[in-house]
Coordinates of C-alpha atoms and ligand atoms in Angstrom, one line a residue:
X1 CA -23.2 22.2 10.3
X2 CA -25.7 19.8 9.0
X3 CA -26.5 21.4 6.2
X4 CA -28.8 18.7 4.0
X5 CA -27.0 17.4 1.4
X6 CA -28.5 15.4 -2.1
X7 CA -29.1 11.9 -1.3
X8 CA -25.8 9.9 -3.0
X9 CA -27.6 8.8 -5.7
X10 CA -27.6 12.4 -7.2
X11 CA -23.7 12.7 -6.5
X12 CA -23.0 10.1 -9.0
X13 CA -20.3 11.6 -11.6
X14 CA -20.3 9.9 -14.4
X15 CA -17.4 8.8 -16.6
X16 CA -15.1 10.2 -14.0
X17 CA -11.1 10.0 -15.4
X18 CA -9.1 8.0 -12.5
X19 CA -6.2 8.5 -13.9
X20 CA -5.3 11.7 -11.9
X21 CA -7.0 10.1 -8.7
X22 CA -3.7 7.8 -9.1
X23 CA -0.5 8.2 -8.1
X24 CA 0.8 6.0 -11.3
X25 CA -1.2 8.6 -13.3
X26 CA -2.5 5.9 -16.2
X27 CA -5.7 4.1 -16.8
X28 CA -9.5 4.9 -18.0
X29 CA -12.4 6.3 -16.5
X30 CA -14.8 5.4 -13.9
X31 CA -18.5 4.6 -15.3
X32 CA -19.4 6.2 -11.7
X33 CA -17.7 7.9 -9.0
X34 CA -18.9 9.1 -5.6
X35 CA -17.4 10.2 -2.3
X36 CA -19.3 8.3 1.1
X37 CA -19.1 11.1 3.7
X38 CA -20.5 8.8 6.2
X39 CA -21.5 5.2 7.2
X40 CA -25.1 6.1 5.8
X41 CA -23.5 7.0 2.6
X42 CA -21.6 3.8 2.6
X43 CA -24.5 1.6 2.4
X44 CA -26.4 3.7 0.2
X45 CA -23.2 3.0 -2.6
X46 CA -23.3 -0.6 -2.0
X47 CA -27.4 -0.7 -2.6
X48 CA -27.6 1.7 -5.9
X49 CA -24.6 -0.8 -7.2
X50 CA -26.9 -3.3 -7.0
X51 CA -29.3 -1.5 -8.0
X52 CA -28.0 -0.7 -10.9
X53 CA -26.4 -3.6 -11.7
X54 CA -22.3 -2.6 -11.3
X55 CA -20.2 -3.4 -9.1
X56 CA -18.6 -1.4 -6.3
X57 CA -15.0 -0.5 -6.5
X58 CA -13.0 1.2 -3.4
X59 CA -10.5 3.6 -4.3
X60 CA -8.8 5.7 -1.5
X61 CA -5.8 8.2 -2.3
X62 CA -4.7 5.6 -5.2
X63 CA -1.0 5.2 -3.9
X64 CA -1.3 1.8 -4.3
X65 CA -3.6 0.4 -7.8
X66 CA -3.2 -0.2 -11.3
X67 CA -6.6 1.2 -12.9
X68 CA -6.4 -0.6 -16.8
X69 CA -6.4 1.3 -19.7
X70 CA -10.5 0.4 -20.4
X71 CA -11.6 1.9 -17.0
X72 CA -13.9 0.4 -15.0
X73 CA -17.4 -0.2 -15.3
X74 CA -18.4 0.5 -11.8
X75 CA -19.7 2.2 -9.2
X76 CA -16.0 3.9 -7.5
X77 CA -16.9 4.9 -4.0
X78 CA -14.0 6.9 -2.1
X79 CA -14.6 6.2 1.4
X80 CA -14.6 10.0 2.8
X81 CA -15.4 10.3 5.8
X82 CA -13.5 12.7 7.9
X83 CA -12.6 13.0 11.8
X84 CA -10.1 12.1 14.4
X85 CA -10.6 11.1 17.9
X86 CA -8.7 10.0 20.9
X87 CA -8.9 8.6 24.3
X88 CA -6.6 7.6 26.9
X89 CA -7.1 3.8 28.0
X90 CA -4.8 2.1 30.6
X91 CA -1.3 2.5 29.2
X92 CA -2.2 3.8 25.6
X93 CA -4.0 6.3 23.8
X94 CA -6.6 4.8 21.6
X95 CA -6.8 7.0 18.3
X96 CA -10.0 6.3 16.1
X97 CA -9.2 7.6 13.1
X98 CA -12.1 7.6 9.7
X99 CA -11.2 6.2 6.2
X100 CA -10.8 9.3 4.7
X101 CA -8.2 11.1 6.7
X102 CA -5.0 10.8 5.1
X103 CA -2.2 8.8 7.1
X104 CA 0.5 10.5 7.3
X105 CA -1.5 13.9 8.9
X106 CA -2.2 11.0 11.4
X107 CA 1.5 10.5 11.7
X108 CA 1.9 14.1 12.9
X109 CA -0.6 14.2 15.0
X110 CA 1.0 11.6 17.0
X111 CA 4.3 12.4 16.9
X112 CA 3.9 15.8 17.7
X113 CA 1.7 15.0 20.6
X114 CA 4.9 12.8 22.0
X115 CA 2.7 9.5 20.8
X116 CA 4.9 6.7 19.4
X117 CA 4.4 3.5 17.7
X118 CA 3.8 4.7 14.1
X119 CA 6.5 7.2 13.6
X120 CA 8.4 5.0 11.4
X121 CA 6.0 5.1 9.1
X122 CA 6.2 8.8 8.2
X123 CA 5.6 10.0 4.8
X124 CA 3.7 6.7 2.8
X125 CA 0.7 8.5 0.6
X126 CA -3.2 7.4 0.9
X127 CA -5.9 7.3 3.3
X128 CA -6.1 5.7 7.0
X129 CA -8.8 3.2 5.8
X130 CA -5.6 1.8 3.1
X131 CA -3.7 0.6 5.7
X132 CA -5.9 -2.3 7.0
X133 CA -5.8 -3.7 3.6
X134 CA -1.9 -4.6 3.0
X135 CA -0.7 -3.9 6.4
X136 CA 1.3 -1.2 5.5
X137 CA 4.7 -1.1 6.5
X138 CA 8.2 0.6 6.4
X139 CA 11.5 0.5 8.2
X140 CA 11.0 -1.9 10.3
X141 CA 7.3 -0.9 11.8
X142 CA 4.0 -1.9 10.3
X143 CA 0.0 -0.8 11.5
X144 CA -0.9 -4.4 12.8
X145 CA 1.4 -3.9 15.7
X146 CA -0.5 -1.3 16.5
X147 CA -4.4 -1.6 14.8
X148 CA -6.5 -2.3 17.7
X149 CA -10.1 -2.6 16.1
X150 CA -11.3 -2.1 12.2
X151 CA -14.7 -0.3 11.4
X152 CA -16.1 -1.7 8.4
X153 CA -19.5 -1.9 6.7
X154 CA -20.3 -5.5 5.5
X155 CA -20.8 -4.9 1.9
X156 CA -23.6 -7.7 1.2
X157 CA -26.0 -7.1 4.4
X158 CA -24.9 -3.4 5.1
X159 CA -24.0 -3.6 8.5
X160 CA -21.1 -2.0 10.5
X161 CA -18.8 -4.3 12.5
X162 CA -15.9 -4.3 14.5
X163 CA -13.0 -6.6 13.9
X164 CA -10.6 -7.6 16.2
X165 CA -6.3 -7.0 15.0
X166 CA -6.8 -10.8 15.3
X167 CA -9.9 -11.2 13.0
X168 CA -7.4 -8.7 10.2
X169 CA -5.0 -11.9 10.1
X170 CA -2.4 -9.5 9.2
X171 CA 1.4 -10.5 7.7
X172 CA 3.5 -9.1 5.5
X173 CA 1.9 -7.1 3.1
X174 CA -0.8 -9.5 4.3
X175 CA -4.0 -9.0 5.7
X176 CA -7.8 -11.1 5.8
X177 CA -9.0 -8.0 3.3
X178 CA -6.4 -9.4 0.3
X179 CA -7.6 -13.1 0.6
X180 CA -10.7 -14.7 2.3
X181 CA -12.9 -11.4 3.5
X182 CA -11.3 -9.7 -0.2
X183 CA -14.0 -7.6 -1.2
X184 CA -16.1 -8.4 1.5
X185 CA -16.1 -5.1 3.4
X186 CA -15.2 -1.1 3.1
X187 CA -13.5 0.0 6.1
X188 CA -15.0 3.5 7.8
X189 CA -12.6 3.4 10.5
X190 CA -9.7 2.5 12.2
X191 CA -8.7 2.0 16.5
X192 CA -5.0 2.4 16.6
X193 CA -3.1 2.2 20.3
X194 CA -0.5 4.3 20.4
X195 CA 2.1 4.8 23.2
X196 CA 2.8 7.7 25.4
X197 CA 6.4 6.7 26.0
X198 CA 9.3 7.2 24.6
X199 CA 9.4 5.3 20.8
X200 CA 11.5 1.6 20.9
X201 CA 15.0 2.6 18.9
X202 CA 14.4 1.5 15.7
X203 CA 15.4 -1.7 14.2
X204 CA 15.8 -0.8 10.9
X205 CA 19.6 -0.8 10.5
X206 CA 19.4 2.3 7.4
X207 CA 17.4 4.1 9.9
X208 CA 19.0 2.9 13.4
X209 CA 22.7 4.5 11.4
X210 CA 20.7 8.1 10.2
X211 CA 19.8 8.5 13.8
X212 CA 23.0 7.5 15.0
X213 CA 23.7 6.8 18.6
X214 CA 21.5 9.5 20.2
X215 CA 18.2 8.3 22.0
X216 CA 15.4 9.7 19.4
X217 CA 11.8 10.9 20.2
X218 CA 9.1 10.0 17.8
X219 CA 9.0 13.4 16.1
X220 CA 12.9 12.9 15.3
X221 CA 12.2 9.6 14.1
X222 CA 9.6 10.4 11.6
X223 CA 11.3 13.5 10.5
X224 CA 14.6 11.2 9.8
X225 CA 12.3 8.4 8.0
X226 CA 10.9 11.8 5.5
X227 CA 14.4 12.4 5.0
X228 CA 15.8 9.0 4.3
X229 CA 12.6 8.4 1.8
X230 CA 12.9 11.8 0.0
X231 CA 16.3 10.3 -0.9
X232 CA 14.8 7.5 -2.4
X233 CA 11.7 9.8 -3.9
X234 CA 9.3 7.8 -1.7
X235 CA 7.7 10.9 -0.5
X236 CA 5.1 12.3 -2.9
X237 CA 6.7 15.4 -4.2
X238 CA 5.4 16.7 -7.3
X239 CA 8.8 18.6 -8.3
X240 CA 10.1 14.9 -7.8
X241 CA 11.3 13.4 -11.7
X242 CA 10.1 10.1 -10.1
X243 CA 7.2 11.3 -8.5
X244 CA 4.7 9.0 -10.5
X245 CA 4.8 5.6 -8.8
X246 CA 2.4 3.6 -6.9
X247 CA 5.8 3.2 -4.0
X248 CA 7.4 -0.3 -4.3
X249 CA 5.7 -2.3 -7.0
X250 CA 7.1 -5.7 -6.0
X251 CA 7.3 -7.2 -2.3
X252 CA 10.2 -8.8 -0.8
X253 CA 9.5 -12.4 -1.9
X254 CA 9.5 -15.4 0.8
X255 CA 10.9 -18.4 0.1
X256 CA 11.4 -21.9 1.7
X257 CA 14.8 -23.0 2.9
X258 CA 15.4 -25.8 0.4
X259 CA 14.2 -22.8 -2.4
X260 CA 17.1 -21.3 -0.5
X261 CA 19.6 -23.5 -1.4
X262 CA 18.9 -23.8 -5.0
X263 CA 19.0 -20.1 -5.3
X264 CA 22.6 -19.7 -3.4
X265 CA 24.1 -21.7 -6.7
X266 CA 22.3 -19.6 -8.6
X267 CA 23.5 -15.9 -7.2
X268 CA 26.7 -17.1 -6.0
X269 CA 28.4 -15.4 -9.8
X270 CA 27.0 -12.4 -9.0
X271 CA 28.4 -11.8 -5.9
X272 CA 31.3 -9.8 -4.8
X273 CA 33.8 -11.4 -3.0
X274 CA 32.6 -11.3 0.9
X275 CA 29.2 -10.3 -0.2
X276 CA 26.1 -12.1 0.7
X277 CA 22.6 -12.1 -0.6
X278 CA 20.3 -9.4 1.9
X279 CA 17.8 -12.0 3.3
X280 CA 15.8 -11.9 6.2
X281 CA 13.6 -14.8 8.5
X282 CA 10.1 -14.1 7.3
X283 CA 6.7 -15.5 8.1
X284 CA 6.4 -19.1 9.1
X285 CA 9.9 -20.0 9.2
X286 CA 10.5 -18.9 5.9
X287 CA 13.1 -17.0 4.4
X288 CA 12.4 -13.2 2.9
X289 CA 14.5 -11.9 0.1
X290 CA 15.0 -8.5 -1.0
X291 CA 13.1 -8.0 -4.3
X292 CA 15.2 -5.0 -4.7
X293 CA 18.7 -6.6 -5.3
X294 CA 17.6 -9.5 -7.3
X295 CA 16.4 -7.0 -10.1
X296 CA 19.6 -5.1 -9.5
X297 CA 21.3 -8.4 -10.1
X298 CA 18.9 -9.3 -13.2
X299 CA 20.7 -6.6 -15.1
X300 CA 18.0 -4.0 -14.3
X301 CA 19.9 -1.0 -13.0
X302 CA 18.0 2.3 -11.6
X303 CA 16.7 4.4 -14.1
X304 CA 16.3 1.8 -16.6
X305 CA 13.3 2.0 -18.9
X306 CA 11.3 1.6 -21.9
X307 CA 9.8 4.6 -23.5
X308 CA 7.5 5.8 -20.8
X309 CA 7.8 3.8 -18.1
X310 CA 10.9 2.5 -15.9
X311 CA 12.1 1.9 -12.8
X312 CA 12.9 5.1 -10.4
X313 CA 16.2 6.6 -10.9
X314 CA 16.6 6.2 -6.9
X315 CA 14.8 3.3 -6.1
X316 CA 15.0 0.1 -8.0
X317 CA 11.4 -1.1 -6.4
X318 CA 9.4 1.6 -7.9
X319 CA 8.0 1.5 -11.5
X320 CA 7.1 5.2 -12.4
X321 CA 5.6 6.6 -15.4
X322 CA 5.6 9.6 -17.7
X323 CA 3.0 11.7 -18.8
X324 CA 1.1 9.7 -21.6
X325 CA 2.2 6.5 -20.3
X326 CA -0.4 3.4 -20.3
X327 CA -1.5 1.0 -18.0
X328 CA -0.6 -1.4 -20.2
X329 CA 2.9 -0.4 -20.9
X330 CA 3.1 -0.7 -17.1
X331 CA 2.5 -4.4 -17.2
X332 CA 4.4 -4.9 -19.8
X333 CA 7.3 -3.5 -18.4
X334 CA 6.7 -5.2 -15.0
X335 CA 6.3 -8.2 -16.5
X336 CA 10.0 -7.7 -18.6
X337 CA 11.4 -7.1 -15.0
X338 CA 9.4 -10.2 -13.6
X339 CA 10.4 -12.4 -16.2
X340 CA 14.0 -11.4 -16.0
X341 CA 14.5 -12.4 -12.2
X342 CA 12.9 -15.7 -12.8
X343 CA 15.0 -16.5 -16.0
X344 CA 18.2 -15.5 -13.5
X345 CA 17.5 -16.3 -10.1
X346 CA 14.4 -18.6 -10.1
X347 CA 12.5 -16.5 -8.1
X348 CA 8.9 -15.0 -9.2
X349 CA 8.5 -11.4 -7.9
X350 CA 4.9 -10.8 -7.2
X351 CA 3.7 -7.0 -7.2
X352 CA 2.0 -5.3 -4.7
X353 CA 0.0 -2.8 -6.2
X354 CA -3.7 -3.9 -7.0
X355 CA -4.7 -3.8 -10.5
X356 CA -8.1 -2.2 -11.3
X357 CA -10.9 -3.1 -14.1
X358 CA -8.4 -6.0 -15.8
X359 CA -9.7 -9.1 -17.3
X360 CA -8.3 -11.9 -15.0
X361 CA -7.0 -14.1 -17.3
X362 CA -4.7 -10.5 -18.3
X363 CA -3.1 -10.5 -15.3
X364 CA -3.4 -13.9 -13.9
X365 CA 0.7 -14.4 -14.6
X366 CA 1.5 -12.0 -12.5
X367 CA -1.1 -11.9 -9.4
X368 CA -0.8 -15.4 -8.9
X369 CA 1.7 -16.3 -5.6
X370 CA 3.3 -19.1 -6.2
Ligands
FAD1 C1 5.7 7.2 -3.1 C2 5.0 6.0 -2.4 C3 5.5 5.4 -1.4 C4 4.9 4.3 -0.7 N1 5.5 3.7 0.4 C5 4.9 2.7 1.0 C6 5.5 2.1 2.1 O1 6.6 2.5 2.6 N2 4.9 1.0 2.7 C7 3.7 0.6 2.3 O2 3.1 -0.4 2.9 N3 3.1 1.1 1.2 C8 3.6 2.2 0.6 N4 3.1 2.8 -0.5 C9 1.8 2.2 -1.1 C10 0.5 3.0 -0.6 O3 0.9 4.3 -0.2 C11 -0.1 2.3 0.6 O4 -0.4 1.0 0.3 C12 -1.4 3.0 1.1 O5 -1.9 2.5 2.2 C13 -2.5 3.0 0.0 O6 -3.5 3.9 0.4 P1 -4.5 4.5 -0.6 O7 -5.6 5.3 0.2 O8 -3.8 5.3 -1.7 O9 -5.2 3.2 -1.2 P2 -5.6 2.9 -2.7 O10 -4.4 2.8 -3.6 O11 -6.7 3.8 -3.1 O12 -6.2 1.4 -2.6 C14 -5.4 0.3 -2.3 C15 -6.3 -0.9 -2.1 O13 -7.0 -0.8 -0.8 C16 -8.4 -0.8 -1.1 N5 -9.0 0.2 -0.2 C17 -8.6 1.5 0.0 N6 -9.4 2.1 0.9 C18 -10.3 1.1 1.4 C19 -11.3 1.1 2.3 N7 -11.6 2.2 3.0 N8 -12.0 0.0 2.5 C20 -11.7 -1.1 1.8 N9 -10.7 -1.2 0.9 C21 -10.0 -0.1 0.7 C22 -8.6 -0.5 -2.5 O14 -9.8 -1.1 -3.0 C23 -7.4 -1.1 -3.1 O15 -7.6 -2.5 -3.3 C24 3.7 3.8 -1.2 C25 3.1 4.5 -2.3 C26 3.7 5.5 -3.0 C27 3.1 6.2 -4.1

């Protein structure tokens, strides 16, 4: 049905909380909010913003931000737009998925039609037009090997465009939408290619042991991923005690090999006998580390916290809150855990998350990539 609906400008909430739009649960309100149902909708948001003088602010399922305390004054436009659509083509089926459909009902679409390439990735929270932006990953799979084409609607002329998986630049946790097109666009859509075949056996070692020697379909895959994760509350689960997270708040840093070095002298005392730091090759011949067992090493054990906020009682990557809990006591205590790998190991975790309606110079220590 059609049924006319009030131009967008008369869909503007104001001073929207966005806390509960979060999965952290903290920060202010929105001076604006309103939902795009379609591309029209799109580019009527980015117009009234400058209309009105505010900037626009995309905010999906919120699985992945830090909105500050203060809130943010600006336009936030949740890209809404619903459907699903598929083809066959040659060897695949092309899936076009919008921006609003959550990912992991796109997961189980596929997997329960026999599709494979994204049942690893089984269970993460937020919306399909999210995974573009940090190239979402997990257990050993991530969406640029399988993002064929990106919808987007150019946010300073208004127009839609198609980019190539070659024109997202994507990498780890990497994609053109976090550095030089950042800001530039709001994704409608997304052209994935999945596989009819049987899945590849996962690489993942955690995951290639829980499935053990038996030859897995995709469905048993992504079922086995939910499981593993559930362990490590990385499923959203309300019931959860750990449930409040934004998933893992710092990436796996990279490092050089001479970096390398340094840091063997520097972990070798806190190593068992026979153990070796987890390390992994990473992009461009570098070296990727696993953020999770140098805070373990730091001295920051599961479950440790301050007041409100700590990390995950079973999973040292997440930072999860408690009701009343601040966005700033969140950086603050990301910062202690920051500061406390460097001081040990010489190595500066970065966080993945994107913080929301912060002053730059508040937060410049701890975006900034060294
Ligand atoms: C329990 C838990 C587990 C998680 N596990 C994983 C994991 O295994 N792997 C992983 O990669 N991530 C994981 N995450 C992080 C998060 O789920 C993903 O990054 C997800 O893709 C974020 O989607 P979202 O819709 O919630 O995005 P949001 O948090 O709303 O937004 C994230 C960023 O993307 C931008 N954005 C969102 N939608 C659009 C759009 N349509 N156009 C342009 N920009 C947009 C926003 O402006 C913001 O900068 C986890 C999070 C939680 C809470």
């Amino acid at each position: 049905v059609t049924a006319a609906r009030a131009p967008l400008g008369a869909r503007l909430r104001e001073r929207a909380p966005l806390a509960p739009r979060t999965t952290l649960g903290v920060g202010g309100s929105a001076r604006f909010a309103v939902e795009a149902l379609d591309e029209a909708d799109v580019v009527e948001a980015l117009s009234l913003a400058r209309e009105r003088g505010v900037p626009l602010v995309v905010l999906g399922g919120g699985s992945n931000v830090l909105v500050a305390d203060e809130g943010l004054d600006a336009i936030v436009l949740r890209p809404a737009l619903r459907g699903i659509e598929s083809r066959d083509e040659g060897d695949h089926v092309i899936v076009t998925a919008m921006a609003g459909e959550p990912w992991d009902g796109l997961v189980d679409a596929a997997v329960t039609r026999g599709l494979s390439g994204i049942e690893c990735l089984a269970g993460i929270p937020g919306d399909i037009g999210a995974t573009p932006i940090q190239n979402v990953g997990a257990y050993g799979q991530e969406v640029a090997q399988t993002i064929r084409r990106v919808r987007v609607v150019e946010r300073d002329t208004g127009a839609v465009r198609e980019l190539s998986a070659a024109e997202c630049a994507f990498g780890y946790r990497d994609s053109v939408f976090k550095r030089q097109a950042k800001d530039r666009f709001v994704v409608v859509a997304v052209e994935f290619a999945l596989s009819p075949g049987a899945p590849e056996p996962p690489r993942y070692s955690e995951l290639a042991t829980a499935l053990g020697a038996r030859a897995a379909d995709s469905a048993t895959i992504a079922r086995t991923v939910r499981e593993l994760r559930r362990k490590k509350s990385m499923l959203l689960d309300p019931s959860d005690e750990n449930a409040r997270s934004a998933g893992s708040f710092f990436t796996n840093p990279t490092i050089d090999t001479a970096a390398l070095a340094a840091l063997e002298e520097r972990v070798a005392p806190v190593l068992a006998a026979g153990e070796a730091m987890p390390r992994w090759p990473g992009d461009g011949g570098r070296v990727k580390l696993s953020a999770a067992w140098l805070i373990e090493r730091a001295g920051f054990a599961k479950g440790t916290r301050d007041g409100l906020v700590g990390l995950s009682t079973r999973h040292t990557l997440a930072i999860v809150t408690r009701a009343g809990a601040r966005a700033a006591d969140v950086l603050a205590f990301a910062r202690r855990v920051r500061d406390g790998v460097l001081e040990r190991f010489g190595v500066r975790l970065v966080p993945e998350p994107v913080f929301l309606g912060f002053e730059p110079e508040a937060i410049a220590d701890l975006v900034a990539s060294g």
